[in-house]
Amino acid sequence: RIEVMNQVEEYLKQALPFEFEMLPPWITGVSLSDHNNGEWSDRLLSVIDKLEPGHKKVGVPYGTHAARVNQGGVPSMVFGPGSIAQAHTIDEWLEIDQLLKSEEVYYQFCANAARGV
C-alpha cells in the first residue's frame, strides 16, 4: 500500500501545478468479495428478480462492515431499500414503497434459503 501511495504522490506532484501535502488514509478496509457469498448473493438476486426483474449484482465504491464479516468466512451481502445517494446524509429518506418491496425480498429470501430459492 505504501508503495502505491508513494507512486500516486509522485505522479500528482508532477501532474499538478500546485503544492500539496498527502496524508495517510485515516481508515482502510477490505473489499467485499464473492468468495464466501457468491451462492448466497445469487440466491438473493433470484428472489429480487422474481419480484422485480432487471436487477444485477454490482460492486460499489464504498466501505461496509459486511466485508469484515465476510473476511471471517460468513456469507455477507449488502442489500436494502433506497439509494446510496440518499443514505447516511443529514436528510436521509426512502420511499415507503421501496421499504415494502425490500421487506418482501427479505421475507422470501429467509423463508426459502434452505431450499435454494
PDB file of C-alpha atoms in Angstrom:
ATOM      1  CA  ARG A   1       0.000   0.000   0.000  1.00  0.00           C
ATOM      2  CA  ILE A   2       2.727   2.431   0.933  1.00  0.00           C
ATOM      3  CA  GLU A   3       4.498   1.852  -2.386  1.00  0.00           C
ATOM      4  CA  VAL A   4       1.293   2.580  -4.308  1.00  0.00           C
ATOM      5  CA  MET A   5       0.622   5.709  -2.255  1.00  0.00           C
ATOM      6  CA  ASN A   6       4.170   6.896  -2.952  1.00  0.00           C
ATOM      7  CA  GLN A   7       3.699   6.316  -6.678  1.00  0.00           C
ATOM      8  CA  VAL A   8       0.410   8.232  -6.652  1.00  0.00           C
ATOM      9  CA  GLU A   9       2.021  11.089  -4.739  1.00  0.00           C
ATOM     10  CA  GLU A  10       4.932  11.298  -7.198  1.00  0.00           C
ATOM     11  CA  TYR A  11       2.570  11.243 -10.170  1.00  0.00           C
ATOM     12  CA  LEU A  12       0.423  14.018  -8.702  1.00  0.00           C
ATOM     13  CA  LYS A  13       3.442  16.165  -7.846  1.00  0.00           C
ATOM     14  CA  GLN A  14       4.483  16.035 -11.491  1.00  0.00           C
ATOM     15  CA  ALA A  15       0.982  16.465 -12.893  1.00  0.00           C
ATOM     16  CA  LEU A  16      -0.439  19.238 -10.698  1.00  0.00           C
ATOM     17  CA  PRO A  17       0.606  22.889 -10.922  1.00  0.00           C
ATOM     18  CA  PHE A  18       0.426  23.471  -7.148  1.00  0.00           C
ATOM     19  CA  GLU A  19       1.987  22.117  -3.976  1.00  0.00           C
ATOM     20  CA  PHE A  20       0.092  19.782  -1.687  1.00  0.00           C
ATOM     21  CA  GLU A  21       0.581  17.534   1.302  1.00  0.00           C
ATOM     22  CA  MET A  22      -0.524  13.927   1.035  1.00  0.00           C
ATOM     23  CA  LEU A  23      -1.631  12.451   4.355  1.00  0.00           C
ATOM     24  CA  PRO A  24      -2.013   8.753   5.115  1.00  0.00           C
ATOM     25  CA  PRO A  25      -5.567   7.379   4.932  1.00  0.00           C
ATOM     26  CA  TRP A  26      -7.447   7.721   8.210  1.00  0.00           C
ATOM     27  CA  ILE A  27      -9.276   4.464   7.564  1.00  0.00           C
ATOM     28  CA  THR A  28      -8.638   1.412   5.422  1.00  0.00           C
ATOM     29  CA  GLY A  29     -10.757  -1.593   4.679  1.00  0.00           C
ATOM     30  CA  VAL A  30     -11.096  -4.734   2.663  1.00  0.00           C
ATOM     31  CA  SER A  31     -13.364  -5.258  -0.313  1.00  0.00           C
ATOM     32  CA  LEU A  32     -16.442  -7.441  -0.125  1.00  0.00           C
ATOM     33  CA  SER A  33     -15.518 -10.493  -2.177  1.00  0.00           C
ATOM     34  CA  ASP A  34     -17.871 -13.022  -3.753  1.00  0.00           C
ATOM     35  CA  HIS A  35     -15.577 -15.791  -2.479  1.00  0.00           C
ATOM     36  CA  ASN A  36     -17.770 -16.623   0.535  1.00  0.00           C
ATOM     37  CA  ASN A  37     -21.071 -15.179  -0.610  1.00  0.00           C
ATOM     38  CA  GLY A  38     -21.381 -15.917  -4.330  1.00  0.00           C
ATOM     39  CA  GLU A  39     -24.022 -18.622  -3.947  1.00  0.00           C
ATOM     40  CA  TRP A  40     -25.965 -16.594  -1.378  1.00  0.00           C
ATOM     41  CA  SER A  41     -25.895 -13.432  -3.450  1.00  0.00           C
ATOM     42  CA  ASP A  42     -27.097 -15.430  -6.472  1.00  0.00           C
ATOM     43  CA  ARG A  43     -29.997 -16.684  -4.333  1.00  0.00           C
ATOM     44  CA  LEU A  44     -30.819 -13.157  -3.193  1.00  0.00           C
ATOM     45  CA  LEU A  45     -30.733 -11.886  -6.766  1.00  0.00           C
ATOM     46  CA  SER A  46     -33.060 -14.725  -7.781  1.00  0.00           C
ATOM     47  CA  VAL A  47     -35.613 -13.596  -5.183  1.00  0.00           C
ATOM     48  CA  ILE A  48     -35.298  -9.973  -6.272  1.00  0.00           C
ATOM     49  CA  ASP A  49     -35.666 -10.945  -9.931  1.00  0.00           C
ATOM     50  CA  LYS A  50     -38.902 -12.859  -9.245  1.00  0.00           C
ATOM     51  CA  LEU A  51     -40.411  -9.804  -7.556  1.00  0.00           C
ATOM     52  CA  GLU A  52     -38.935  -7.115  -9.793  1.00  0.00           C
ATOM     53  CA  PRO A  53     -36.881  -8.250 -12.816  1.00  0.00           C
ATOM     54  CA  GLY A  54     -33.920  -6.394 -14.239  1.00  0.00           C
ATOM     55  CA  HIS A  55     -31.554  -6.028 -11.294  1.00  0.00           C
ATOM     56  CA  LYS A  56     -27.941  -7.215 -11.203  1.00  0.00           C
ATOM     57  CA  LYS A  57     -25.109  -7.646  -8.723  1.00  0.00           C
ATOM     58  CA  VAL A  58     -22.637  -4.780  -8.806  1.00  0.00           C
ATOM     59  CA  GLY A  59     -19.510  -3.680  -6.994  1.00  0.00           C
ATOM     60  CA  VAL A  60     -19.723  -0.370  -5.192  1.00  0.00           C
ATOM     61  CA  PRO A  61     -17.110   2.241  -4.263  1.00  0.00           C
ATOM     62  CA  TYR A  62     -17.841   2.491  -0.554  1.00  0.00           C
ATOM     63  CA  GLY A  63     -16.996   0.571   2.585  1.00  0.00           C
ATOM     64  CA  THR A  64     -19.186  -1.745   4.612  1.00  0.00           C
ATOM     65  CA  HIS A  65     -18.827  -3.801   7.772  1.00  0.00           C
ATOM     66  CA  ALA A  66     -20.102  -6.753   5.725  1.00  0.00           C
ATOM     67  CA  ALA A  67     -16.641  -7.039   4.184  1.00  0.00           C
ATOM     68  CA  ARG A  68     -15.104  -7.704   7.609  1.00  0.00           C
ATOM     69  CA  VAL A  69     -17.764 -10.307   8.421  1.00  0.00           C
ATOM     70  CA  ASN A  70     -17.191 -11.917   5.028  1.00  0.00           C
ATOM     71  CA  GLN A  71     -13.461 -11.983   5.697  1.00  0.00           C
ATOM     72  CA  GLY A  72     -14.253 -14.288   8.638  1.00  0.00           C
ATOM     73  CA  GLY A  73     -15.920 -16.778   6.281  1.00  0.00           C
ATOM     74  CA  VAL A  74     -19.536 -15.728   6.889  1.00  0.00           C
ATOM     75  CA  PRO A  75     -21.556 -15.106   3.711  1.00  0.00           C
ATOM     76  CA  SER A  76     -22.304 -11.378   3.684  1.00  0.00           C
ATOM     77  CA  MET A  77     -24.184  -9.179   1.258  1.00  0.00           C
ATOM     78  CA  VAL A  78     -25.233  -5.550   1.145  1.00  0.00           C
ATOM     79  CA  PHE A  79     -28.865  -5.080   0.165  1.00  0.00           C
ATOM     80  CA  GLY A  80     -31.544  -2.673   1.210  1.00  0.00           C
ATOM     81  CA  PRO A  81     -34.097  -0.125   0.166  1.00  0.00           C
ATOM     82  CA  GLY A  82     -33.370   3.362  -1.019  1.00  0.00           C
ATOM     83  CA  SER A  83     -30.476   4.911  -2.850  1.00  0.00           C
ATOM     84  CA  ILE A  84     -26.885   5.183  -1.658  1.00  0.00           C
ATOM     85  CA  ALA A  85     -27.025   8.818  -2.786  1.00  0.00           C
ATOM     86  CA  GLN A  86     -29.598   9.440  -0.040  1.00  0.00           C
ATOM     87  CA  ALA A  87     -28.092   7.125   2.577  1.00  0.00           C
ATOM     88  CA  HIS A  88     -26.285   8.390   5.659  1.00  0.00           C
ATOM     89  CA  THR A  89     -27.000  12.033   4.878  1.00  0.00           C
ATOM     90  CA  ILE A  90     -28.488  14.688   7.124  1.00  0.00           C
ATOM     91  CA  ASP A  91     -31.833  14.314   5.348  1.00  0.00           C
ATOM     92  CA  GLU A  92     -31.735  10.586   4.584  1.00  0.00           C
ATOM     93  CA  TRP A  93     -35.041   9.226   3.325  1.00  0.00           C
ATOM     94  CA  LEU A  94     -36.623   6.436   1.306  1.00  0.00           C
ATOM     95  CA  GLU A  95     -39.987   5.826  -0.273  1.00  0.00           C
ATOM     96  CA  ILE A  96     -42.391   3.588   1.662  1.00  0.00           C
ATOM     97  CA  ASP A  97     -42.855   1.505  -1.496  1.00  0.00           C
ATOM     98  CA  GLN A  98     -39.119   0.750  -1.520  1.00  0.00           C
ATOM     99  CA  LEU A  99     -39.292  -0.313   2.124  1.00  0.00           C
ATOM    100  CA  LEU A 100     -42.242  -2.637   1.435  1.00  0.00           C
ATOM    101  CA  LYS A 101     -40.514  -4.206  -1.587  1.00  0.00           C
ATOM    102  CA  SER A 102     -37.343  -4.866   0.395  1.00  0.00           C
ATOM    103  CA  GLU A 103     -39.411  -6.335   3.240  1.00  0.00           C
ATOM    104  CA  GLU A 104     -40.867  -8.880   0.808  1.00  0.00           C
ATOM    105  CA  VAL A 105     -37.411  -9.683  -0.575  1.00  0.00           C
ATOM    106  CA  TYR A 106     -36.059 -10.299   2.947  1.00  0.00           C
ATOM    107  CA  TYR A 107     -39.056 -12.475   3.795  1.00  0.00           C
ATOM    108  CA  GLN A 108     -38.877 -14.575   0.612  1.00  0.00           C
ATOM    109  CA  PHE A 109     -35.104 -14.932   0.883  1.00  0.00           C
ATOM    110  CA  CYS A 110     -35.208 -16.106   4.504  1.00  0.00           C
ATOM    111  CA  ALA A 111     -38.275 -18.322   4.033  1.00  0.00           C
ATOM    112  CA  ASN A 112     -36.688 -20.109   1.084  1.00  0.00           C
ATOM    113  CA  ALA A 113     -32.978 -20.025   1.986  1.00  0.00           C
ATOM    114  CA  ALA A 114     -32.797 -23.722   2.835  1.00  0.00           C
ATOM    115  CA  ARG A 115     -34.444 -24.643  -0.481  1.00  0.00           C
ATOM    116  CA  GLY A 116     -32.021 -22.666  -2.596  1.00  0.00           C
ATOM    117  CA  VAL A 117     -34.815 -20.254  -3.580  1.00  0.00           C
TER     118      VAL A 117
END
